[in-house]
Amino acid sequence: MRTTNGPQLSTAENVHGKSGLDLPGGAVLPEPTMSLRSQHAVDFIIDTLMTENSRSITLCPTGPLTNIAMAMIREPRIIPRIQEIVFMGGAP
């Protein structure tokens, strides 16, 4: 759907809940293992891939792939360091 200002975001909140991961009766998720980062996601992706063992990282994005794409453009040397990218894509 387009508006005069460009594409309008369309969500499935009625299906997946407000967070996108909500389950009937509430989501049961493990406690976080790291604190929130002030670092931009693009920089975090680059830093992580450049410091970890080569091809030891699997990226599993749960949303748009913009940050991964921007990281690859900004630092192309990360591309061969990614073991795999696993995601489920879809469209309304």
PDB file of N, CA and C in Angstrom:
ATOM      1  N   MET A   1       0.841  -1.163   0.000  1.00  0.00           N
ATOM      2  CA  MET A   1       0.000   0.000   0.000  1.00  0.00           C
ATOM      3  C   MET A   1       0.897   1.242   0.000  1.00  0.00           C
ATOM      4  N   ARG A   2       0.545   2.240  -0.792  1.00  0.00           N
ATOM      5  CA  ARG A   2       1.334   3.472  -0.854  1.00  0.00           C
ATOM      6  C   ARG A   2       0.487   4.637  -0.355  1.00  0.00           C
ATOM      7  N   THR A   3       1.170   5.587   0.250  1.00  0.00           N
ATOM      8  CA  THR A   3       0.530   6.832   0.652  1.00  0.00           C
ATOM      9  C   THR A   3       1.239   7.956  -0.085  1.00  0.00           C
ATOM     10  N   THR A   4       0.809   9.180   0.134  1.00  0.00           N
ATOM     11  CA  THR A   4       1.477  10.307  -0.521  1.00  0.00           C
ATOM     12  C   THR A   4       2.900  10.472  -0.014  1.00  0.00           C
ATOM     13  N   ASN A   5       3.210   9.914   1.150  1.00  0.00           N
ATOM     14  CA  ASN A   5       4.565   9.997   1.708  1.00  0.00           C
ATOM     15  C   ASN A   5       5.391   8.756   1.402  1.00  0.00           C
ATOM     16  N   GLY A   6       4.902   7.846   0.582  1.00  0.00           N
ATOM     17  CA  GLY A   6       5.635   6.628   0.274  1.00  0.00           C
ATOM     18  C   GLY A   6       4.931   5.414   0.844  1.00  0.00           C
ATOM     19  N   PRO A   7       5.650   4.283   0.921  1.00  0.00           N
ATOM     20  CA  PRO A   7       5.029   3.050   1.405  1.00  0.00           C
ATOM     21  C   PRO A   7       4.568   3.180   2.852  1.00  0.00           C
ATOM     22  N   GLN A   8       3.458   2.560   3.152  1.00  0.00           N
ATOM     23  CA  GLN A   8       2.943   2.540   4.513  1.00  0.00           C
ATOM     24  C   GLN A   8       3.255   1.177   5.116  1.00  0.00           C
ATOM     25  N   LEU A   9       3.785   1.171   6.330  1.00  0.00           N
ATOM     26  CA  LEU A   9       4.113  -0.072   7.007  1.00  0.00           C
ATOM     27  C   LEU A   9       2.835  -0.832   7.319  1.00  0.00           C
ATOM     28  N   SER A  10       2.831  -2.093   6.981  1.00  0.00           N
ATOM     29  CA  SER A  10       1.701  -2.958   7.271  1.00  0.00           C
ATOM     30  C   SER A  10       2.185  -4.076   8.178  1.00  0.00           C
ATOM     31  N   THR A  11       1.539  -4.260   9.313  1.00  0.00           N
ATOM     32  CA  THR A  11       1.964  -5.295  10.257  1.00  0.00           C
ATOM     33  C   THR A  11       0.865  -6.328  10.442  1.00  0.00           C
ATOM     34  N   ALA A  12       1.211  -7.406  11.115  1.00  0.00           N
ATOM     35  CA  ALA A  12       0.245  -8.459  11.434  1.00  0.00           C
ATOM     36  C   ALA A  12       0.114  -8.571  12.948  1.00  0.00           C
ATOM     37  N   GLU A  13       0.009  -7.404  13.616  1.00  0.00           N
ATOM     38  CA  GLU A  13      -0.083  -7.387  15.075  1.00  0.00           C
ATOM     39  C   GLU A  13      -1.256  -8.221  15.572  1.00  0.00           C
ATOM     40  N   ASN A  14      -2.339  -8.258  14.801  1.00  0.00           N
ATOM     41  CA  ASN A  14      -3.497  -9.045  15.211  1.00  0.00           C
ATOM     42  C   ASN A  14      -3.201 -10.546  15.204  1.00  0.00           C
ATOM     43  N   VAL A  15      -2.152 -10.972  14.492  1.00  0.00           N
ATOM     44  CA  VAL A  15      -1.779 -12.385  14.429  1.00  0.00           C
ATOM     45  C   VAL A  15      -0.639 -12.702  15.389  1.00  0.00           C
ATOM     46  N   HIS A  16       0.408 -11.862  15.361  1.00  0.00           N
ATOM     47  CA  HIS A  16       1.641 -12.152  16.095  1.00  0.00           C
ATOM     48  C   HIS A  16       1.805 -11.349  17.373  1.00  0.00           C
ATOM     49  N   GLY A  17       0.850 -10.503  17.703  1.00  0.00           N
ATOM     50  CA  GLY A  17       0.966  -9.676  18.895  1.00  0.00           C
ATOM     51  C   GLY A  17       1.836  -8.454  18.650  1.00  0.00           C
ATOM     52  N   LYS A  18       1.938  -7.620  19.675  1.00  0.00           N
ATOM     53  CA  LYS A  18       2.651  -6.350  19.532  1.00  0.00           C
ATOM     54  C   LYS A  18       4.137  -6.540  19.262  1.00  0.00           C
ATOM     55  N   SER A  19       4.785  -7.532  19.898  1.00  0.00           N
ATOM     56  CA  SER A  19       6.230  -7.723  19.725  1.00  0.00           C
ATOM     57  C   SER A  19       6.567  -8.511  18.467  1.00  0.00           C
ATOM     58  N   GLY A  20       5.597  -9.184  17.878  1.00  0.00           N
ATOM     59  CA  GLY A  20       5.866 -10.044  16.736  1.00  0.00           C
ATOM     60  C   GLY A  20       6.210 -11.462  17.148  1.00  0.00           C
ATOM     61  N   LEU A  21       6.455 -11.655  18.439  1.00  0.00           N
ATOM     62  CA  LEU A  21       6.801 -12.984  18.955  1.00  0.00           C
ATOM     63  C   LEU A  21       5.843 -13.432  20.052  1.00  0.00           C
ATOM     64  N   ASP A  22       4.759 -12.697  20.229  1.00  0.00           N
ATOM     65  CA  ASP A  22       3.830 -13.009  21.312  1.00  0.00           C
ATOM     66  C   ASP A  22       3.116 -14.334  21.050  1.00  0.00           C
ATOM     67  N   LEU A  23       2.943 -15.078  22.105  1.00  0.00           N
ATOM     68  CA  LEU A  23       2.241 -16.354  22.043  1.00  0.00           C
ATOM     69  C   LEU A  23       0.984 -16.258  22.891  1.00  0.00           C
ATOM     70  N   PRO A  24      -0.018 -17.080  22.615  1.00  0.00           N
ATOM     71  CA  PRO A  24      -1.199 -17.076  23.475  1.00  0.00           C
ATOM     72  C   PRO A  24      -0.783 -17.338  24.922  1.00  0.00           C
ATOM     73  N   GLY A  25      -1.260 -16.519  25.826  1.00  0.00           N
ATOM     74  CA  GLY A  25      -0.892 -16.677  27.228  1.00  0.00           C
ATOM     75  C   GLY A  25       0.422 -15.997  27.576  1.00  0.00           C
ATOM     76  N   GLY A  26       1.073 -15.373  26.618  1.00  0.00           N
ATOM     77  CA  GLY A  26       2.333 -14.675  26.873  1.00  0.00           C
ATOM     78  C   GLY A  26       3.527 -15.475  26.390  1.00  0.00           C
ATOM     79  N   ALA A  27       4.533 -14.773  25.933  1.00  0.00           N
ATOM     80  CA  ALA A  27       5.745 -15.420  25.426  1.00  0.00           C
ATOM     81  C   ALA A  27       6.600 -15.908  26.584  1.00  0.00           C
ATOM     82  N   VAL A  28       7.155 -17.100  26.442  1.00  0.00           N
ATOM     83  CA  VAL A  28       8.088 -17.646  27.423  1.00  0.00           C
ATOM     84  C   VAL A  28       9.464 -17.595  26.776  1.00  0.00           C
ATOM     85  N   LEU A  29      10.240 -16.587  27.156  1.00  0.00           N
ATOM     86  CA  LEU A  29      11.549 -16.376  26.551  1.00  0.00           C
ATOM     87  C   LEU A  29      12.631 -16.479  27.613  1.00  0.00           C
ATOM     88  N   PRO A  30      13.820 -16.948  27.245  1.00  0.00           N
ATOM     89  CA  PRO A  30      14.914 -17.006  28.218  1.00  0.00           C
ATOM     90  C   PRO A  30      15.377 -15.599  28.582  1.00  0.00           C
ATOM     91  N   GLU A  31      16.022 -15.479  29.733  1.00  0.00           N
ATOM     92  CA  GLU A  31      16.584 -14.199  30.142  1.00  0.00           C
ATOM     93  C   GLU A  31      17.703 -13.812  29.180  1.00  0.00           C
ATOM     94  N   PRO A  32      17.875 -12.523  28.908  1.00  0.00           N
ATOM     95  CA  PRO A  32      18.969 -12.088  28.028  1.00  0.00           C
ATOM     96  C   PRO A  32      20.326 -12.487  28.604  1.00  0.00           C
ATOM     97  N   THR A  33      21.269 -12.791  27.719  1.00  0.00           N
ATOM     98  CA  THR A  33      22.623 -13.152  28.155  1.00  0.00           C
ATOM     99  C   THR A  33      23.592 -11.991  27.997  1.00  0.00           C
ATOM    100  N   MET A  34      23.125 -10.877  27.434  1.00  0.00           N
ATOM    101  CA  MET A  34      23.968  -9.682  27.320  1.00  0.00           C
ATOM    102  C   MET A  34      23.097  -8.456  27.536  1.00  0.00           C
ATOM    103  N   SER A  35      23.734  -7.369  27.910  1.00  0.00           N
ATOM    104  CA  SER A  35      22.998  -6.133  28.148  1.00  0.00           C
ATOM    105  C   SER A  35      22.768  -5.398  26.830  1.00  0.00           C
ATOM    106  N   LEU A  36      21.887  -4.406  26.882  1.00  0.00           N
ATOM    107  CA  LEU A  36      21.646  -3.581  25.699  1.00  0.00           C
ATOM    108  C   LEU A  36      22.926  -2.858  25.317  1.00  0.00           C
ATOM    109  N   ARG A  37      23.134  -2.685  24.040  1.00  0.00           N
ATOM    110  CA  ARG A  37      24.337  -2.019  23.528  1.00  0.00           C
ATOM    111  C   ARG A  37      23.982  -0.610  23.067  1.00  0.00           C
ATOM    112  N   SER A  38      24.880   0.326  23.313  1.00  0.00           N
ATOM    113  CA  SER A  38      24.684   1.672  22.775  1.00  0.00           C
ATOM    114  C   SER A  38      25.234   1.757  21.355  1.00  0.00           C
ATOM    115  N   GLN A  39      26.037   0.769  20.976  1.00  0.00           N
ATOM    116  CA  GLN A  39      26.663   0.717  19.658  1.00  0.00           C
ATOM    117  C   GLN A  39      25.598   0.442  18.586  1.00  0.00           C
ATOM    118  N   HIS A  40      25.733   1.086  17.440  1.00  0.00           N
ATOM    119  CA  HIS A  40      24.803   0.854  16.334  1.00  0.00           C
ATOM    120  C   HIS A  40      24.925  -0.597  15.873  1.00  0.00           C
ATOM    121  N   ALA A  41      23.821  -1.190  15.454  1.00  0.00           N
ATOM    122  CA  ALA A  41      23.802  -2.594  15.035  1.00  0.00           C
ATOM    123  C   ALA A  41      24.785  -2.879  13.908  1.00  0.00           C
ATOM    124  N   VAL A  42      24.933  -1.953  12.967  1.00  0.00           N
ATOM    125  CA  VAL A  42      25.867  -2.156  11.851  1.00  0.00           C
ATOM    126  C   VAL A  42      27.288  -2.304  12.379  1.00  0.00           C
ATOM    127  N   ASP A  43      27.671  -1.426  13.294  1.00  0.00           N
ATOM    128  CA  ASP A  43      29.016  -1.497  13.870  1.00  0.00           C
ATOM    129  C   ASP A  43      29.199  -2.766  14.698  1.00  0.00           C
ATOM    130  N   PHE A  44      28.157  -3.175  15.428  1.00  0.00           N
ATOM    131  CA  PHE A  44      28.229  -4.404  16.221  1.00  0.00           C
ATOM    132  C   PHE A  44      28.436  -5.617  15.315  1.00  0.00           C
ATOM    133  N   ILE A  45      27.709  -5.681  14.215  1.00  0.00           N
ATOM    134  CA  ILE A  45      27.856  -6.797  13.273  1.00  0.00           C
ATOM    135  C   ILE A  45      29.279  -6.840  12.729  1.00  0.00           C
ATOM    136  N   ILE A  46      29.787  -5.694  12.302  1.00  0.00           N
ATOM    137  CA  ILE A  46      31.147  -5.639  11.754  1.00  0.00           C
ATOM    138  C   ILE A  46      32.164  -6.050  12.805  1.00  0.00           C
ATOM    139  N   ASP A  47      32.094  -5.449  13.993  1.00  0.00           N
ATOM    140  CA  ASP A  47      33.066  -5.756  15.049  1.00  0.00           C
ATOM    141  C   ASP A  47      33.034  -7.230  15.433  1.00  0.00           C
ATOM    142  N   THR A  48      31.834  -7.782  15.562  1.00  0.00           N
ATOM    143  CA  THR A  48      31.708  -9.193  15.949  1.00  0.00           C
ATOM    144  C   THR A  48      32.301 -10.106  14.888  1.00  0.00           C
ATOM    145  N   LEU A  49      31.959  -9.862  13.633  1.00  0.00           N
ATOM    146  CA  LEU A  49      32.460 -10.727  12.565  1.00  0.00           C
ATOM    147  C   LEU A  49      33.963 -10.589  12.364  1.00  0.00           C
ATOM    148  N   MET A  50      34.516  -9.417  12.609  1.00  0.00           N
ATOM    149  CA  MET A  50      35.954  -9.220  12.413  1.00  0.00           C
ATOM    150  C   MET A  50      36.776  -9.778  13.572  1.00  0.00           C
ATOM    151  N   THR A  51      36.158  -9.972  14.749  1.00  0.00           N
ATOM    152  CA  THR A  51      36.927 -10.465  15.899  1.00  0.00           C
ATOM    153  C   THR A  51      36.727 -11.951  16.171  1.00  0.00           C
ATOM    154  N   GLU A  52      35.638 -12.530  15.700  1.00  0.00           N
ATOM    155  CA  GLU A  52      35.393 -13.958  15.930  1.00  0.00           C
ATOM    156  C   GLU A  52      36.147 -14.797  14.902  1.00  0.00           C
ATOM    157  N   ASN A  53      36.276 -16.090  15.213  1.00  0.00           N
ATOM    158  CA  ASN A  53      36.922 -17.008  14.272  1.00  0.00           C
ATOM    159  C   ASN A  53      36.189 -16.972  12.935  1.00  0.00           C
ATOM    160  N   SER A  54      36.957 -17.017  11.873  1.00  0.00           N
ATOM    161  CA  SER A  54      36.379 -16.956  10.539  1.00  0.00           C
ATOM    162  C   SER A  54      35.352 -18.065  10.334  1.00  0.00           C
ATOM    163  N   ARG A  55      34.226 -17.696   9.741  1.00  0.00           N
ATOM    164  CA  ARG A  55      33.131 -18.612   9.401  1.00  0.00           C
ATOM    165  C   ARG A  55      32.546 -19.323  10.618  1.00  0.00           C
ATOM    166  N   SER A  56      32.587 -18.668  11.789  1.00  0.00           N
ATOM    167  CA  SER A  56      32.017 -19.286  12.984  1.00  0.00           C
ATOM    168  C   SER A  56      30.672 -18.674  13.358  1.00  0.00           C
ATOM    169  N   ILE A  57      30.211 -17.690  12.599  1.00  0.00           N
ATOM    170  CA  ILE A  57      28.993 -16.959  12.951  1.00  0.00           C
ATOM    171  C   ILE A  57      27.873 -17.277  11.962  1.00  0.00           C
ATOM    172  N   THR A  58      26.711 -17.619  12.512  1.00  0.00           N
ATOM    173  CA  THR A  58      25.489 -17.749  11.732  1.00  0.00           C
ATOM    174  C   THR A  58      24.612 -16.563  12.089  1.00  0.00           C
ATOM    175  N   LEU A  59      24.205 -15.797  11.101  1.00  0.00           N
ATOM    176  CA  LEU A  59      23.288 -14.687  11.332  1.00  0.00           C
ATOM    177  C   LEU A  59      21.865 -15.200  11.160  1.00  0.00           C
ATOM    178  N   CYS A  60      21.004 -14.860  12.111  1.00  0.00           N
ATOM    179  CA  CYS A  60      19.608 -15.286  12.056  1.00  0.00           C
ATOM    180  C   CYS A  60      18.722 -14.054  12.279  1.00  0.00           C
ATOM    181  N   PRO A  61      18.578 -13.219  11.258  1.00  0.00           N
ATOM    182  CA  PRO A  61      17.791 -11.998  11.420  1.00  0.00           C
ATOM    183  C   PRO A  61      16.311 -12.313  11.596  1.00  0.00           C
ATOM    184  N   THR A  62      15.659 -11.517  12.438  1.00  0.00           N
ATOM    185  CA  THR A  62      14.227 -11.700  12.673  1.00  0.00           C
ATOM    186  C   THR A  62      13.418 -10.519  12.151  1.00  0.00           C
ATOM    187  N   GLY A  63      14.059  -9.678  11.376  1.00  0.00           N
ATOM    188  CA  GLY A  63      13.391  -8.506  10.814  1.00  0.00           C
ATOM    189  C   GLY A  63      14.050  -8.124   9.503  1.00  0.00           C
ATOM    190  N   PRO A  64      13.882  -6.888   9.091  1.00  0.00           N
ATOM    191  CA  PRO A  64      14.494  -6.431   7.841  1.00  0.00           C
ATOM    192  C   PRO A  64      16.006  -6.652   7.833  1.00  0.00           C
ATOM    193  N   LEU A  65      16.555  -6.856   6.649  1.00  0.00           N
ATOM    194  CA  LEU A  65      17.978  -7.185   6.497  1.00  0.00           C
ATOM    195  C   LEU A  65      18.853  -5.952   6.277  1.00  0.00           C
ATOM    196  N   THR A  66      18.319  -4.774   6.533  1.00  0.00           N
ATOM    197  CA  THR A  66      19.021  -3.525   6.255  1.00  0.00           C
ATOM    198  C   THR A  66      20.353  -3.424   6.977  1.00  0.00           C
ATOM    199  N   ASN A  67      20.407  -3.739   8.274  1.00  0.00           N
ATOM    200  CA  ASN A  67      21.660  -3.608   9.023  1.00  0.00           C
ATOM    201  C   ASN A  67      22.727  -4.559   8.497  1.00  0.00           C
ATOM    202  N   ILE A  68      22.335  -5.763   8.121  1.00  0.00           N
ATOM    203  CA  ILE A  68      23.301  -6.715   7.565  1.00  0.00           C
ATOM    204  C   ILE A  68      23.812  -6.196   6.224  1.00  0.00           C
ATOM    205  N   ALA A  69      22.914  -5.707   5.392  1.00  0.00           N
ATOM    206  CA  ALA A  69      23.322  -5.166   4.091  1.00  0.00           C
ATOM    207  C   ALA A  69      24.252  -3.970   4.256  1.00  0.00           C
ATOM    208  N   MET A  70      23.928  -3.078   5.183  1.00  0.00           N
ATOM    209  CA  MET A  70      24.780  -1.905   5.405  1.00  0.00           C
ATOM    210  C   MET A  70      26.150  -2.313   5.934  1.00  0.00           C
ATOM    211  N   ALA A  71      26.187  -3.330   6.805  1.00  0.00           N
ATOM    212  CA  ALA A  71      27.472  -3.811   7.324  1.00  0.00           C
ATOM    213  C   ALA A  71      28.320  -4.378   6.192  1.00  0.00           C
ATOM    214  N   MET A  72      27.702  -5.119   5.278  1.00  0.00           N
ATOM    215  CA  MET A  72      28.435  -5.701   4.149  1.00  0.00           C
ATOM    216  C   MET A  72      28.962  -4.627   3.203  1.00  0.00           C
ATOM    217  N   ILE A  73      28.190  -3.567   3.020  1.00  0.00           N
ATOM    218  CA  ILE A  73      28.638  -2.470   2.158  1.00  0.00           C
ATOM    219  C   ILE A  73      29.783  -1.712   2.822  1.00  0.00           C
ATOM    220  N   ARG A  74      29.633  -1.447   4.110  1.00  0.00           N
ATOM    221  CA  ARG A  74      30.652  -0.673   4.824  1.00  0.00           C
ATOM    222  C   ARG A  74      31.963  -1.442   4.989  1.00  0.00           C
ATOM    223  N   GLU A  75      31.866  -2.765   5.230  1.00  0.00           N
ATOM    224  CA  GLU A  75      33.067  -3.580   5.459  1.00  0.00           C
ATOM    225  C   GLU A  75      32.925  -4.906   4.723  1.00  0.00           C
ATOM    226  N   PRO A  76      33.235  -4.935   3.411  1.00  0.00           N
ATOM    227  CA  PRO A  76      33.050  -6.147   2.599  1.00  0.00           C
ATOM    228  C   PRO A  76      33.854  -7.351   3.095  1.00  0.00           C
ATOM    229  N   ARG A  77      34.894  -7.134   3.890  1.00  0.00           N
ATOM    230  CA  ARG A  77      35.692  -8.272   4.381  1.00  0.00           C
ATOM    231  C   ARG A  77      34.908  -9.165   5.332  1.00  0.00           C
ATOM    232  N   ILE A  78      33.745  -8.718   5.803  1.00  0.00           N
ATOM    233  CA  ILE A  78      32.960  -9.579   6.698  1.00  0.00           C
ATOM    234  C   ILE A  78      32.233 -10.673   5.930  1.00  0.00           C
ATOM    235  N   ILE A  79      31.997 -10.476   4.648  1.00  0.00           N
ATOM    236  CA  ILE A  79      31.167 -11.416   3.878  1.00  0.00           C
ATOM    237  C   ILE A  79      31.701 -12.846   3.931  1.00  0.00           C
ATOM    238  N   PRO A  80      32.973 -13.099   3.641  1.00  0.00           N
ATOM    239  CA  PRO A  80      33.446 -14.489   3.706  1.00  0.00           C
ATOM    240  C   PRO A  80      33.569 -15.021   5.134  1.00  0.00           C
ATOM    241  N   ARG A  81      33.415 -14.159   6.129  1.00  0.00           N
ATOM    242  CA  ARG A  81      33.521 -14.584   7.525  1.00  0.00           C
ATOM    243  C   ARG A  81      32.184 -15.112   8.070  1.00  0.00           C
ATOM    244  N   ILE A  82      31.109 -14.941   7.312  1.00  0.00           N
ATOM    245  CA  ILE A  82      29.785 -15.406   7.727  1.00  0.00           C
ATOM    246  C   ILE A  82      29.619 -16.853   7.287  1.00  0.00           C
ATOM    247  N   GLN A  83      29.317 -17.730   8.247  1.00  0.00           N
ATOM    248  CA  GLN A  83      29.104 -19.138   7.898  1.00  0.00           C
ATOM    249  C   GLN A  83      27.823 -19.290   7.089  1.00  0.00           C
ATOM    250  N   GLU A  84      26.744 -18.669   7.580  1.00  0.00           N
ATOM    251  CA  GLU A  84      25.466 -18.748   6.883  1.00  0.00           C
ATOM    252  C   GLU A  84      24.534 -17.669   7.415  1.00  0.00           C
ATOM    253  N   ILE A  85      23.522 -17.358   6.631  1.00  0.00           N
ATOM    254  CA  ILE A  85      22.444 -16.470   7.058  1.00  0.00           C
ATOM    255  C   ILE A  85      21.162 -17.277   6.935  1.00  0.00           C
ATOM    256  N   VAL A  86      20.464 -17.435   8.043  1.00  0.00           N
ATOM    257  CA  VAL A  86      19.236 -18.230   8.073  1.00  0.00           C
ATOM    258  C   VAL A  86      18.078 -17.288   8.391  1.00  0.00           C
ATOM    259  N   PHE A  87      17.092 -17.227   7.504  1.00  0.00           N
ATOM    260  CA  PHE A  87      15.936 -16.381   7.764  1.00  0.00           C
ATOM    261  C   PHE A  87      14.712 -16.955   7.074  1.00  0.00           C
ATOM    262  N   MET A  88      13.563 -16.535   7.536  1.00  0.00           N
ATOM    263  CA  MET A  88      12.316 -16.928   6.902  1.00  0.00           C
ATOM    264  C   MET A  88      11.718 -15.665   6.303  1.00  0.00           C
ATOM    265  N   GLY A  89      11.621 -15.619   5.008  1.00  0.00           N
ATOM    266  CA  GLY A  89      11.075 -14.442   4.350  1.00  0.00           C
ATOM    267  C   GLY A  89       9.624 -14.662   3.974  1.00  0.00           C
ATOM    268  N   GLY A  90       8.942 -13.582   3.786  1.00  0.00           N
ATOM    269  CA  GLY A  90       7.550 -13.687   3.386  1.00  0.00           C
ATOM    270  C   GLY A  90       7.013 -12.326   3.012  1.00  0.00           C
ATOM    271  N   ALA A  91       5.847 -12.314   2.486  1.00  0.00           N
ATOM    272  CA  ALA A  91       5.206 -11.062   2.108  1.00  0.00           C
ATOM    273  C   ALA A  91       3.710 -11.216   2.310  1.00  0.00           C
ATOM    274  N   PRO A  92       3.049 -10.104   2.586  1.00  0.00           N
ATOM    275  CA  PRO A  92       1.588 -10.201   2.775  1.00  0.00           C
ATOM    276  C   PRO A  92       0.869 -10.535   1.491  1.00  0.00           C
TER     277      PRO A  92
END
